Short mmCIF file of C-alpha atoms in Angstrom, two decimals:
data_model
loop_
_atom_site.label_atom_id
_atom_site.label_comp_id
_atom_site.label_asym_id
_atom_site.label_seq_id
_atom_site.Cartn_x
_atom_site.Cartn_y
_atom_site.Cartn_z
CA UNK G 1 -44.57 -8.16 -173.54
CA UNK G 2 -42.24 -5.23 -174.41
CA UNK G 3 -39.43 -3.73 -172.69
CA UNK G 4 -40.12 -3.51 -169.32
CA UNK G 5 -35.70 -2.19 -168.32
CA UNK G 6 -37.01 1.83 -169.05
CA UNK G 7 -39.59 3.95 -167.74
CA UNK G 8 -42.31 6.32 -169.25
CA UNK G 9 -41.33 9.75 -169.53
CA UNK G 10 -36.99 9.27 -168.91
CA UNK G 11 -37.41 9.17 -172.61
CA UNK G 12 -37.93 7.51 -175.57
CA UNK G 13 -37.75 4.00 -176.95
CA UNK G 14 -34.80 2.74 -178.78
CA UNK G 15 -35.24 3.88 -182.71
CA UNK G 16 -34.73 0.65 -184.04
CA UNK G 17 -37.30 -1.37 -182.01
CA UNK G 18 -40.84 0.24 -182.43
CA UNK G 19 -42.10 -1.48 -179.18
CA UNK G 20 -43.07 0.03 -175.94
CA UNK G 21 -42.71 -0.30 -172.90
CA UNK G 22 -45.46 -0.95 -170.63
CA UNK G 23 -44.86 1.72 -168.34
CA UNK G 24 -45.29 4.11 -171.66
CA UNK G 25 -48.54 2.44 -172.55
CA UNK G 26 -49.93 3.36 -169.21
CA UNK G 27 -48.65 6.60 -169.06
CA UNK G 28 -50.26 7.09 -172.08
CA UNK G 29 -53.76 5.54 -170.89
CA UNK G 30 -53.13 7.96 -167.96
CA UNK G 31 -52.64 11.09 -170.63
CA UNK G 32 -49.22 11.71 -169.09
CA UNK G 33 -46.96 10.90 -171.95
CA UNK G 34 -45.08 13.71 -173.71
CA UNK G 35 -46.74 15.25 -176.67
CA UNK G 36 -44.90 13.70 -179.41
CA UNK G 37 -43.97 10.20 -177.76
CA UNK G 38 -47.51 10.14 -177.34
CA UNK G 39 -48.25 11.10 -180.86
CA UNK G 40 -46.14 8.06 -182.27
CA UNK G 41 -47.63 5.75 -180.30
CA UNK G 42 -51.08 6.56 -181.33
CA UNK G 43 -49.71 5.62 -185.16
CA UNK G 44 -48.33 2.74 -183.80
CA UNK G 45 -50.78 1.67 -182.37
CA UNK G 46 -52.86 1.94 -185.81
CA UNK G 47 -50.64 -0.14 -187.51
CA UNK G 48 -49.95 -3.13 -185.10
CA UNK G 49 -53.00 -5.11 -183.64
CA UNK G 50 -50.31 -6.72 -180.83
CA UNK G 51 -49.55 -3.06 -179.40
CA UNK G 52 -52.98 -2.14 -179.60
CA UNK G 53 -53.71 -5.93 -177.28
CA UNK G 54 -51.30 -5.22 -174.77
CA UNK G 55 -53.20 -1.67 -173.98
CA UNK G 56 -56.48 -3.07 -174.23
CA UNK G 57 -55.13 -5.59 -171.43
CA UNK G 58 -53.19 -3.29 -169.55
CA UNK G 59 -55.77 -0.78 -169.53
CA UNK G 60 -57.90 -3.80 -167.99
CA UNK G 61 -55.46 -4.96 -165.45
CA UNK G 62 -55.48 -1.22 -164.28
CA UNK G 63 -58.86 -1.10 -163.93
CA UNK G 64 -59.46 -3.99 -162.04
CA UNK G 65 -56.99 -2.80 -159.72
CA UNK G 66 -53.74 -4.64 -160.34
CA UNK G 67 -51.15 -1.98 -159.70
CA UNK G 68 -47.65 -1.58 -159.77
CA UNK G 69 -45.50 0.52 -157.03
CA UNK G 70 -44.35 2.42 -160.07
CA UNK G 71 -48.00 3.33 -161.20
CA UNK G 72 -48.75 3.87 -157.61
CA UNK G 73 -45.98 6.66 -157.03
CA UNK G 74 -46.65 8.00 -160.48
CA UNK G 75 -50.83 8.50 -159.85
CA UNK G 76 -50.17 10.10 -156.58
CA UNK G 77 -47.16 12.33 -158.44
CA UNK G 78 -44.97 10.90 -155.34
CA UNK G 79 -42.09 12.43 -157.55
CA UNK G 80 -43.76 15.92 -157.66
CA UNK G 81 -43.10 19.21 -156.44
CA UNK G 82 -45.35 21.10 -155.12
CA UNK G 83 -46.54 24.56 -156.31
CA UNK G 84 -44.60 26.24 -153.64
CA UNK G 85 -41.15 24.75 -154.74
CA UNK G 86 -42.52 25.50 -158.37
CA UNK G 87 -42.61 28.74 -157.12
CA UNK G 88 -39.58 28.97 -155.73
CA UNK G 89 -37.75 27.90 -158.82
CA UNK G 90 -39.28 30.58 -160.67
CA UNK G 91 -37.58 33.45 -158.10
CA UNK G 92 -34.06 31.36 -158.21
CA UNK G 93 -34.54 30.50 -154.29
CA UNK G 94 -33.75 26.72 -154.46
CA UNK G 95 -30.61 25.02 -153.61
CA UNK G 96 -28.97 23.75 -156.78
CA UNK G 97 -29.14 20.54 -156.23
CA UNK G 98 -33.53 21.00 -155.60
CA UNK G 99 -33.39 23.45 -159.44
CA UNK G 100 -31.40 20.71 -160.81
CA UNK G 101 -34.15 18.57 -159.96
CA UNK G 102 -36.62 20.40 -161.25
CA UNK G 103 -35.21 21.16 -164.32
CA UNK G 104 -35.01 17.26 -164.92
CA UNK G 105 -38.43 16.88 -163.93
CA UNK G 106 -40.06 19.33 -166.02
CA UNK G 107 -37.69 19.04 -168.88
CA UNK G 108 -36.70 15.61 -169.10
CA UNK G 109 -39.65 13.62 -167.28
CA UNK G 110 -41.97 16.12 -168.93
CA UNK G 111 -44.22 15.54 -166.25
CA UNK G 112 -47.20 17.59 -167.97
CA UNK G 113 -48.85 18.38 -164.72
CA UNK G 114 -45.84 19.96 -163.21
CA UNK G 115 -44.93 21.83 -166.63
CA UNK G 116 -49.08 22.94 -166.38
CA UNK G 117 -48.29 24.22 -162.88
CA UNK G 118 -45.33 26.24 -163.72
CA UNK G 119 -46.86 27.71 -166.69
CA UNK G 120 -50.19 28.83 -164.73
CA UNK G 121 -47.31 30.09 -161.90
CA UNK G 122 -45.47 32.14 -164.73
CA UNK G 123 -49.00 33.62 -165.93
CA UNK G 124 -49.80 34.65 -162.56
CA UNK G 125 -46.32 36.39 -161.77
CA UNK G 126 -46.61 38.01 -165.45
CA UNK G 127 -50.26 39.10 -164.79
CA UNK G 128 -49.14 40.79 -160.46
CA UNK G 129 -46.59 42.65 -162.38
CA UNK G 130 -48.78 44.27 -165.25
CA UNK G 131 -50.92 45.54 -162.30
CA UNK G 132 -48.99 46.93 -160.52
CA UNK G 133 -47.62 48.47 -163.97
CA UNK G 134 -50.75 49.42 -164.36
CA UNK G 135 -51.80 50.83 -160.73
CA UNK G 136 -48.40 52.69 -161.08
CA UNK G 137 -50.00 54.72 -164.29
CA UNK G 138 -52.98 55.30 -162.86
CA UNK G 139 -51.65 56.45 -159.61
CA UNK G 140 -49.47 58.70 -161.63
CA UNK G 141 -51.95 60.21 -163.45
CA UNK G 142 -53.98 60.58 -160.59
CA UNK G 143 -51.41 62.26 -158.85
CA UNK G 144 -50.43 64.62 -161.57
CA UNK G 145 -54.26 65.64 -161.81
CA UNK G 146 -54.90 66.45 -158.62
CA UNK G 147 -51.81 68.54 -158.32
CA UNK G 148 -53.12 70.72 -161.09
CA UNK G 149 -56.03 71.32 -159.27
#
């Protein structure tokens, strides 16, 4: 089978060797490789019957229930933080060592959920402060209105 010494989403395969490893065939099964490591494998796997045999098998050892600590930990996003340390990235409130974690998680792992999470986080801190941008103006403008009567 392929390379089994790297993992998923620490990065990509080596250039030269157009394999992959099994742990980045799953992932992709799973829908939680990044976008463009999953967009080579889908042309590889149009071009080489073997890679497209070792998914159909792995896809059927995982659904007969042969799993792996690895897939284990990654299903249950063992590895994960949770929306409240998401948040506190975001306001700068972590230790170091926890942002430096993060940073590698979301930017190196590209763990998709996690990068979802912080970008639904980011929408909802953008969307508190244009209300209260806008209750400011309106509170304003209501105040300004009733002093002129």
């Amino acid at each position: 089978m392929g390379n089994q010494s790297s993992d998923t989403r620490f990065g990509d395969p080596d250039p030269m060797n157009a394999d992959f490893t099994d742990a980045q065939l799953i992932a992709f099964l799973d829908e939680e490789l990044a976008p463009e490591l999953s967009s080579r494998l889908e042309a590889a796997l149009r071009e080489q019957p073997a890679l497209q045999q070792r998914l159909t098998i792995l896809r059927g050892q995982n659904l007969a229930g042969l799993h792996t600590i690895g897939a284990i930990w990654r299903r249950q996003r063992l590895s994960c933080p949770d929306r409240t340390q998401l948040t506190k990235f975001l306001s700068g409130q972590l230790s170091p060592s926890e942002a430096d974690y993060i940073r590698f998680h979301l930017g190196e792992i590209h763990c998709r959920v996690c990068n979802a999470n912080l970008d639904d986080l980011k929408q909802s801190q953008s969307d508190t402060h244009d209300s209260r941008i806008r209750r400011g103006r309106l509170f304003e403008s209501s105040a300004g209105h009733l002093r002129k009567r």
